[in-house]
Tab-separated table of C-alpha atoms in Angstrom:
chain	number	residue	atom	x	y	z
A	1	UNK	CA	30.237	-19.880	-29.014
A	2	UNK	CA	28.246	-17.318	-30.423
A	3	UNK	CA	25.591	-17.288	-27.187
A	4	UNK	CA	28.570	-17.452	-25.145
A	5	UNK	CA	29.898	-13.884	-26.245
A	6	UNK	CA	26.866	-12.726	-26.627
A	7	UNK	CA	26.194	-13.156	-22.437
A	8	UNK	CA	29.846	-12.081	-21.521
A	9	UNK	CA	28.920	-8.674	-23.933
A	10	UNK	CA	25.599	-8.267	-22.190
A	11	UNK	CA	27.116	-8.290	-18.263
A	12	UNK	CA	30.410	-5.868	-19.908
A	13	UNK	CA	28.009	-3.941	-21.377
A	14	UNK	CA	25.843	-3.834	-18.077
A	15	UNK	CA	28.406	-3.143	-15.848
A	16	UNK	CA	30.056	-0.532	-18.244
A	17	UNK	CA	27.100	1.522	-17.772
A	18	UNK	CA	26.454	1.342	-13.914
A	19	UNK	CA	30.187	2.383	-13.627
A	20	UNK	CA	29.476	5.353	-15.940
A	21	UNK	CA	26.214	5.987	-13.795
A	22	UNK	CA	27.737	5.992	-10.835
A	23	UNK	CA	30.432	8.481	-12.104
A	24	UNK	CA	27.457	10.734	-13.085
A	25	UNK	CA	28.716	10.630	-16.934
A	26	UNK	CA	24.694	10.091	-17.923
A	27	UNK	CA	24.889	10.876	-21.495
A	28	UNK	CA	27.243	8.335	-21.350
A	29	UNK	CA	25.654	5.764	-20.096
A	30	UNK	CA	22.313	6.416	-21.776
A	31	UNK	CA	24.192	5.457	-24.915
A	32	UNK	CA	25.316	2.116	-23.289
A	33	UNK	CA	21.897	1.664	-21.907
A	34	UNK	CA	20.603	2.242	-25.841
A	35	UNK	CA	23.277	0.027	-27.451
A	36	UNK	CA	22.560	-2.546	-24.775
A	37	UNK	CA	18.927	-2.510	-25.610
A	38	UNK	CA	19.791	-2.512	-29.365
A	39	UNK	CA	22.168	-5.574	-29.188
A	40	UNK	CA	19.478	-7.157	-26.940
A	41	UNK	CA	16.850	-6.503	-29.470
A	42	UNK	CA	19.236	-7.796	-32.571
A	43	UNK	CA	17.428	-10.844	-34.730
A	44	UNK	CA	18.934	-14.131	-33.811
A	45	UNK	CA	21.594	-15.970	-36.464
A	46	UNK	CA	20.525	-19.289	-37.563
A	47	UNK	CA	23.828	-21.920	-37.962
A	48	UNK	CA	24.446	-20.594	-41.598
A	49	UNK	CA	24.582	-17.083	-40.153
A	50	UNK	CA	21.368	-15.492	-41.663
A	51	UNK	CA	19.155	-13.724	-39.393
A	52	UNK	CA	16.411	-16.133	-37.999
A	53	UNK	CA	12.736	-14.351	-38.501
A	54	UNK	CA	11.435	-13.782	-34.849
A	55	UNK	CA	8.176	-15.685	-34.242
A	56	UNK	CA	4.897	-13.426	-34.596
A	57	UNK	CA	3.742	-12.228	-31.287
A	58	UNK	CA	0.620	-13.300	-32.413
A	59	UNK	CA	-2.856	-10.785	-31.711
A	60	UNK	CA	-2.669	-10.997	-28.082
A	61	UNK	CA	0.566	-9.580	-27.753
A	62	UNK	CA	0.503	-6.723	-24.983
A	63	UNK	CA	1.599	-3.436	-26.666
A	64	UNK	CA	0.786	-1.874	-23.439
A	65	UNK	CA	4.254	-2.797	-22.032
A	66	UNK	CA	6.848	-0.703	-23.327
A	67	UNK	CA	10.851	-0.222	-22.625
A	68	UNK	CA	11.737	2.160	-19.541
A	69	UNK	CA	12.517	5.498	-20.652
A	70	UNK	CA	15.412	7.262	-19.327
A	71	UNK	CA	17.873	6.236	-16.389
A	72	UNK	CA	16.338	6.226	-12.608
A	73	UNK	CA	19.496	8.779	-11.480
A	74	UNK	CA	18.326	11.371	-13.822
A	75	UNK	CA	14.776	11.228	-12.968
A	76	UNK	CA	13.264	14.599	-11.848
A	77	UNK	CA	9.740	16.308	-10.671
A	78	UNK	CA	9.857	17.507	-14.213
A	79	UNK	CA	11.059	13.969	-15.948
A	80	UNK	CA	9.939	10.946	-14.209
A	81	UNK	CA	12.050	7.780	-14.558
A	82	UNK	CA	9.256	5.780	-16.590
A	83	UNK	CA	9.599	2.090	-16.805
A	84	UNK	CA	7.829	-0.632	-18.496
A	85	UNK	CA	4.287	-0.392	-17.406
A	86	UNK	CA	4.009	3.540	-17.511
A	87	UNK	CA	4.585	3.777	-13.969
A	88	UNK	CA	6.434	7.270	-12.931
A	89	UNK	CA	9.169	7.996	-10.188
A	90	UNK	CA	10.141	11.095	-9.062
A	91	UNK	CA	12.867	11.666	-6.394
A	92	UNK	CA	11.972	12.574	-2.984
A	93	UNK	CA	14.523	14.747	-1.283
A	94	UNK	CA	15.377	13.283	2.254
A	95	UNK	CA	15.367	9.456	0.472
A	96	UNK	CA	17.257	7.103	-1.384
A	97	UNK	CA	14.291	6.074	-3.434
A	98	UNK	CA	12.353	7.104	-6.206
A	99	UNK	CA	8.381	7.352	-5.384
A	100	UNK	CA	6.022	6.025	-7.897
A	101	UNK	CA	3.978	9.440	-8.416
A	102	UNK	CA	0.534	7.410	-8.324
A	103	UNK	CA	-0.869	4.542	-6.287
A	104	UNK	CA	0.017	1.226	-7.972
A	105	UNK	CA	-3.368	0.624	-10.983
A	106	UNK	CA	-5.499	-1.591	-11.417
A	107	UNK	CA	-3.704	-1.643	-15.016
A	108	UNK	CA	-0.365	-2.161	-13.566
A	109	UNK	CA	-1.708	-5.130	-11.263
A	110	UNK	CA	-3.591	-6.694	-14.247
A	111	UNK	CA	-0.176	-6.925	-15.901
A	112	UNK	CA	1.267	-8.801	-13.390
A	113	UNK	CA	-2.012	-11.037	-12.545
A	114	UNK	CA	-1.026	-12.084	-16.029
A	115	UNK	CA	2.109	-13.170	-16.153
A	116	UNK	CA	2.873	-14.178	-12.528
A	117	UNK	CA	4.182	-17.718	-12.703
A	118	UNK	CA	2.554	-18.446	-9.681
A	119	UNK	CA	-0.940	-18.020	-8.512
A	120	UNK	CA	-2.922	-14.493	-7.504
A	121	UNK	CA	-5.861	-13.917	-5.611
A	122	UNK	CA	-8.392	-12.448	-7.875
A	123	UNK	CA	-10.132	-10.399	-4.834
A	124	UNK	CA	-8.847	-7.456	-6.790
A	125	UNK	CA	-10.494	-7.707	-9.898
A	126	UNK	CA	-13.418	-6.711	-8.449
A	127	UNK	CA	-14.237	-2.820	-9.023
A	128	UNK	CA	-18.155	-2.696	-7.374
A	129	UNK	CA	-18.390	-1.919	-3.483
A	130	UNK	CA	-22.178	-2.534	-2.211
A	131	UNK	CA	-23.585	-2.658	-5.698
A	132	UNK	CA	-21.995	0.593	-6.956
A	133	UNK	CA	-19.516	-0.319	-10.068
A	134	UNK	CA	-16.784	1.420	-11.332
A	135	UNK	CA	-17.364	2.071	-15.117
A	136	UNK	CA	-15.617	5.137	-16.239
A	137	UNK	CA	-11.651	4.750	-16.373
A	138	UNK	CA	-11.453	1.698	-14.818
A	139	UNK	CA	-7.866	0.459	-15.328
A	140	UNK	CA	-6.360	4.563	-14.359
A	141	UNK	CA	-8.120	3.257	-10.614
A	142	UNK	CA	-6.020	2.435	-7.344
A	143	UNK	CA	-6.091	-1.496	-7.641
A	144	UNK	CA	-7.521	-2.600	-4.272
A	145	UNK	CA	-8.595	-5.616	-2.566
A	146	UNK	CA	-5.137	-6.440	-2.005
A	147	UNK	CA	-2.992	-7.977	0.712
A	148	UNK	CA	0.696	-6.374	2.138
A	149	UNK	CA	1.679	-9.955	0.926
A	150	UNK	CA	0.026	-9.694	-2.680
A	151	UNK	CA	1.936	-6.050	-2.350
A	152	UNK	CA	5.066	-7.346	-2.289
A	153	UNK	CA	4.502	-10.082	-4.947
A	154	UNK	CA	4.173	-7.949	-7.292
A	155	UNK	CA	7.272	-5.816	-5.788
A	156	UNK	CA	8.909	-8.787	-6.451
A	157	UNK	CA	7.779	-9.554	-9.861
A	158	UNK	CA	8.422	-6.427	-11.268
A	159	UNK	CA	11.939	-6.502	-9.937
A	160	UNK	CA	12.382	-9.396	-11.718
A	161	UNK	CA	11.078	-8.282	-14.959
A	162	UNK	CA	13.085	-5.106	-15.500
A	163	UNK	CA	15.899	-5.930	-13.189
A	164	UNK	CA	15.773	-3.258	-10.797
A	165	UNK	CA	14.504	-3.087	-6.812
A	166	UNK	CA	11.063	-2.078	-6.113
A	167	UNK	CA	9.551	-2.490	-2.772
A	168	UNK	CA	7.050	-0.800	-0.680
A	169	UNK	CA	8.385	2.038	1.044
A	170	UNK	CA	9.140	2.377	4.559
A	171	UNK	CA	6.868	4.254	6.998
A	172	UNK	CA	9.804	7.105	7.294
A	173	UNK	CA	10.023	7.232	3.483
A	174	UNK	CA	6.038	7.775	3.486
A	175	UNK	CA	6.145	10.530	6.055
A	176	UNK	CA	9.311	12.379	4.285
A	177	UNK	CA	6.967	12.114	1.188
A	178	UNK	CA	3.738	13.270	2.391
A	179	UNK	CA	5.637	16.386	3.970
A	180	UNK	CA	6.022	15.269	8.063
A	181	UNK	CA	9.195	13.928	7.731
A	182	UNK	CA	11.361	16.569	9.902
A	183	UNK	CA	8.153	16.551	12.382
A	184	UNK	CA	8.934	13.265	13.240
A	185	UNK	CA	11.733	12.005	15.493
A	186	UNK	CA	12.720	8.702	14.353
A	187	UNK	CA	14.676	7.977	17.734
A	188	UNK	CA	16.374	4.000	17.879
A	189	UNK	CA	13.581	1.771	18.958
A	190	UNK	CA	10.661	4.007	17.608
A	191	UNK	CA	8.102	2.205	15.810
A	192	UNK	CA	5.080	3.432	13.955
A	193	UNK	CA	2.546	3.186	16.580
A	194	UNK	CA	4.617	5.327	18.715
A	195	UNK	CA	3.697	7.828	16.205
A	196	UNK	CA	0.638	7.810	15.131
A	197	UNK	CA	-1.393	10.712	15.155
A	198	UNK	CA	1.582	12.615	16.707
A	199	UNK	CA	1.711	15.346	14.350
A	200	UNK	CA	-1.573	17.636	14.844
A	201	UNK	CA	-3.150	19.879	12.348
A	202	UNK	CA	-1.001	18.717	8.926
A	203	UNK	CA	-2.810	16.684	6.266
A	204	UNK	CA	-2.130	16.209	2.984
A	205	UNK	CA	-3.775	19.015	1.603
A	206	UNK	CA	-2.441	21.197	4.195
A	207	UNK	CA	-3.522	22.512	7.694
A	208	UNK	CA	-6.979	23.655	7.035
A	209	UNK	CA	-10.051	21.473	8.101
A	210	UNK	CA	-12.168	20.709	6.541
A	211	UNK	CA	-9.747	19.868	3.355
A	212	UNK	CA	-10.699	22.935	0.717
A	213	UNK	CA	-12.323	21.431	-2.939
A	214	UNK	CA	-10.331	19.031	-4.785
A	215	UNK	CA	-8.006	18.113	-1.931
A	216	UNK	CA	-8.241	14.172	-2.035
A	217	UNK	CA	-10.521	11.654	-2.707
A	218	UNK	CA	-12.375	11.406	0.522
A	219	UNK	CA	-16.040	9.554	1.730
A	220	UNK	CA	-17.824	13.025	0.455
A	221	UNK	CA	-21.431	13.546	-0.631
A	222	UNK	CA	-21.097	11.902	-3.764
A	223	UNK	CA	-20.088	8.671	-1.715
A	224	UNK	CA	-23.444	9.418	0.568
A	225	UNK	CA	-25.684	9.199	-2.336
A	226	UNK	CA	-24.129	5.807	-4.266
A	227	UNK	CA	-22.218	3.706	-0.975
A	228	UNK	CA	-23.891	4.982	2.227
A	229	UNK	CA	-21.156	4.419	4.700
A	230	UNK	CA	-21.459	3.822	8.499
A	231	UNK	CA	-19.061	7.143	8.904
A	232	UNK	CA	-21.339	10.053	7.697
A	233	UNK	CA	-19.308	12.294	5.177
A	234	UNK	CA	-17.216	15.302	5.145
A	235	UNK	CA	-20.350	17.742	5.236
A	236	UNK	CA	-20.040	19.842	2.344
A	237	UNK	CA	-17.353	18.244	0.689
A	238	UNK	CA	-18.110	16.501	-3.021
A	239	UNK	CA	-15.376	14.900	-4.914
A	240	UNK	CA	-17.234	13.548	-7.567
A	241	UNK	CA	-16.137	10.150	-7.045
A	242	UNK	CA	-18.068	7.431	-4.770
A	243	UNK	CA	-15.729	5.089	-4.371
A	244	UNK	CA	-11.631	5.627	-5.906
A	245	UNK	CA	-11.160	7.516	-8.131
A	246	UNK	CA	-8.612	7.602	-11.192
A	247	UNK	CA	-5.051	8.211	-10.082
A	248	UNK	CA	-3.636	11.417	-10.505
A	249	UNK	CA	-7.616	13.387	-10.410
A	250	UNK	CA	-6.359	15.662	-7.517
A	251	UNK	CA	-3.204	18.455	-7.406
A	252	UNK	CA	-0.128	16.778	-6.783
A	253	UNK	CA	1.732	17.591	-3.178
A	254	UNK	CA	5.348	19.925	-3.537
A	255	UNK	CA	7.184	16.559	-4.568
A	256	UNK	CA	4.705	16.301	-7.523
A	257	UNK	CA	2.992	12.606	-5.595
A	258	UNK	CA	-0.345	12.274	-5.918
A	259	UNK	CA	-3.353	10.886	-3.415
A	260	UNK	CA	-1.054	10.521	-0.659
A	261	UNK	CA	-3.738	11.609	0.888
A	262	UNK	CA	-7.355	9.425	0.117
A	263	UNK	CA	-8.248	7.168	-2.617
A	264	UNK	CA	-6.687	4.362	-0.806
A	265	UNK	CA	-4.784	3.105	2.244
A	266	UNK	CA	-1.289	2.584	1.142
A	267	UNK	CA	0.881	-0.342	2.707
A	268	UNK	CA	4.310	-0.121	3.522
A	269	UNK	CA	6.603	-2.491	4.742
A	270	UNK	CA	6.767	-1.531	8.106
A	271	UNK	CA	5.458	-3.579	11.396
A	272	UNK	CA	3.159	-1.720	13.354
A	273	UNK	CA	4.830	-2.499	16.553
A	274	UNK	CA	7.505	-4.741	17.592
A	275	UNK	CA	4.557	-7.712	17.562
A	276	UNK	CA	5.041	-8.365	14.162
A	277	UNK	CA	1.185	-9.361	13.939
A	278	UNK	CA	0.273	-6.526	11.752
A	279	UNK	CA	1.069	-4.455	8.880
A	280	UNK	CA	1.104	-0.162	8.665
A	281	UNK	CA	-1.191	1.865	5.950
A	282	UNK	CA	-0.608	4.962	5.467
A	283	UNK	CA	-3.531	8.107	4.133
A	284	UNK	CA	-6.430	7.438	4.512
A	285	UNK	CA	-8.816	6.421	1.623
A	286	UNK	CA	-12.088	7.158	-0.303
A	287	UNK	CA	-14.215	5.709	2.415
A	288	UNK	CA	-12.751	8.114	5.431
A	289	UNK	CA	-13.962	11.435	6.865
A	290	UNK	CA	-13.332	12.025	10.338
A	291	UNK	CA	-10.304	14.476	10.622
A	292	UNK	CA	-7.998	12.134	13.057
A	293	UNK	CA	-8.247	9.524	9.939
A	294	UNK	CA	-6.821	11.574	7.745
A	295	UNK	CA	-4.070	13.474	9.492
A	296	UNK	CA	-0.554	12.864	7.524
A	297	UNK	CA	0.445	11.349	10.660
A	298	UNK	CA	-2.342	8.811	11.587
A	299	UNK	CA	-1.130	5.043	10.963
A	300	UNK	CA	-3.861	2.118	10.290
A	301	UNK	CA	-2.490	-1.502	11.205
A	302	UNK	CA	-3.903	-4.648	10.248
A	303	UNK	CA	-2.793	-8.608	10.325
A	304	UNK	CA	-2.461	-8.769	6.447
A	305	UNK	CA	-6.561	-8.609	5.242
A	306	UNK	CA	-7.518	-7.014	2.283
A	307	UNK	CA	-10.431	-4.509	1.525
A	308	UNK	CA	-12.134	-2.480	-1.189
A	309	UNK	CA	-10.014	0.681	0.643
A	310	UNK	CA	-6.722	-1.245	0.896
A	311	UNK	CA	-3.900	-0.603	-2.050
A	312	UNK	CA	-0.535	0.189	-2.230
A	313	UNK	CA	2.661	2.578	-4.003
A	314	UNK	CA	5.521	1.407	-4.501
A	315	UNK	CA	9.399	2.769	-4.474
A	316	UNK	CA	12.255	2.491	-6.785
A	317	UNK	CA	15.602	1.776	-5.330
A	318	UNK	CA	18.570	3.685	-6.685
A	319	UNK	CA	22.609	2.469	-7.214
């Protein structure tokens, strides 16, 4: 009877605070959300009605993992929606999403490599490209070596876990974010190769070339010296970083979203074409220097592969 009540409280309590949500009443609701978490959180009644003692986590519990702060609708450039891995949202004007404001970690990734239920590919674990290794900050890095499919497993699995939508973001949602969005006229039947490279002269950074110090994470001198590349590098230009580098190294664009441009091609879930046979990245990454690459408009395709330069960020839908 008791467990009965207790699930008919939870979905009252649950739908009591999307209703106050979508009513804008936030304070409101972030004092359901609380009391919801509380109950939640209360110690189990044995049969004589004494609180049970909660089994010890033991030493390899993950204190990493932590309760979302805050409710996605209130989220701002100045107070990210946080949720249970640390990952940060931020609204994006012109979308019904919240942006993660950092490529998806190999932190985050290793969370969910953990406790997927199923199998993962364990391609991205690896954090050395011709010999060079990774060995300051590893975990803060892009994860990489990932497929659009192993993408949206973990989409999927996150959902799951905190009970909300996340997804990759569409290729309009990436160009609204990365600043192109009103340059683009997304027409019925237009598809992302019909766009690519369309809009001249605007990167990331801006609309000087080459990109000005500390604009991105780009194949620079520093990547010269440690992972000679068959492209030769942005002359002049010196990051500091080889391969990725930490999320979040480089100024954040007006929406406060960082490496949209370099560190790593980002997947969304778009088609390239009406083919279906390939996948759209969007960016440009650590191991790209000619200026066509890295235009906020260029579009990479590929069947589904993965690669050392290939990651993802993900989205947050919203009631």
């Amino acid at each position: 009877i008791r467990a009965d009540l207790d699930g008919k409280l939870a979905q009252s309590l649950q739908s009591l605070e999307v209703g106050l949500t979508r009513e804008r009443r936030f304070d409101e609701a972030q004092a359901v959300l609380a009391y919801r978490e509380g109950s939640a959180g209360t110690p189990a009644r044995n049969e004589s009605g004494v609180a049970a003692t909660p089994p010890d986590p033991g030493p390899e519990a993950d204190k990493s993992v932590r309760a979302p702060t805050g409710l996605p609708l209130r989220a701002s450039k100045e107070q990210p929606f946080e949720n249970s891995l640390g990952m940060k949202f931020v609204p994006v004007p012109g979308t019904d999403v919240l942006f993660c404001i950092h490529e998806t970690r190999y932190q985050d990734y290793a969370e969910y490599a953990k406790r997927a239920k199923g199998p993962v590919d364990g391609a991205w674990k690896s954090q050395t490209v011709d010999g060079y290794a990774i060995t300051e900050r590893g975990g803060e890095h892009p994860v990489n070596r990932v497929t659009w499919n192993d993408a949206q497993k973990f989409c999927e699995w996150l959902s799951k876990k905190e009970g909300k939508t996340y997804r990759l973001p569409t290729d309009r949602e990436w160009s609204i974010a990365v600043g192109i969005g009103r340059s683009e006229k997304w027409d019925e039947g237009v598809t992302p190769t019909m766009l690519r490279g369309k809009v001249k002269d605007e990167f990331p950074w801006g609309t000087r070339w080459p990109p000005p110090k500390g604009a991105g994470n780009y194949n620079d001198e520093s990547s010269k010296a440690k992972v000679p590349l068959n492209q030769p590098p942005i002359e002049g230009y010196d990051d500091g970083w080889p391969t990725t580098a930490p999320v979040m190294s480089f100024n954040p664009n007006k929406f406060g979203l960082y490496d949209m441009g370099g560190n790593v091609w980002e997947w969304v879930g778009n088609q390239y074409d009406d083919t279906e046979k390939a996948r759209v990245m969007r960016g440009g990454s650590w191991d790209n220097s000619r200026e066509f690459y890295l235009l906020s408009s260029e579009r990479q395709f590929n069947p589904n592969g993965l690669s050392p330069s290939f990651g993802f960020r993900i989205v947050l839908e919203t009631p």
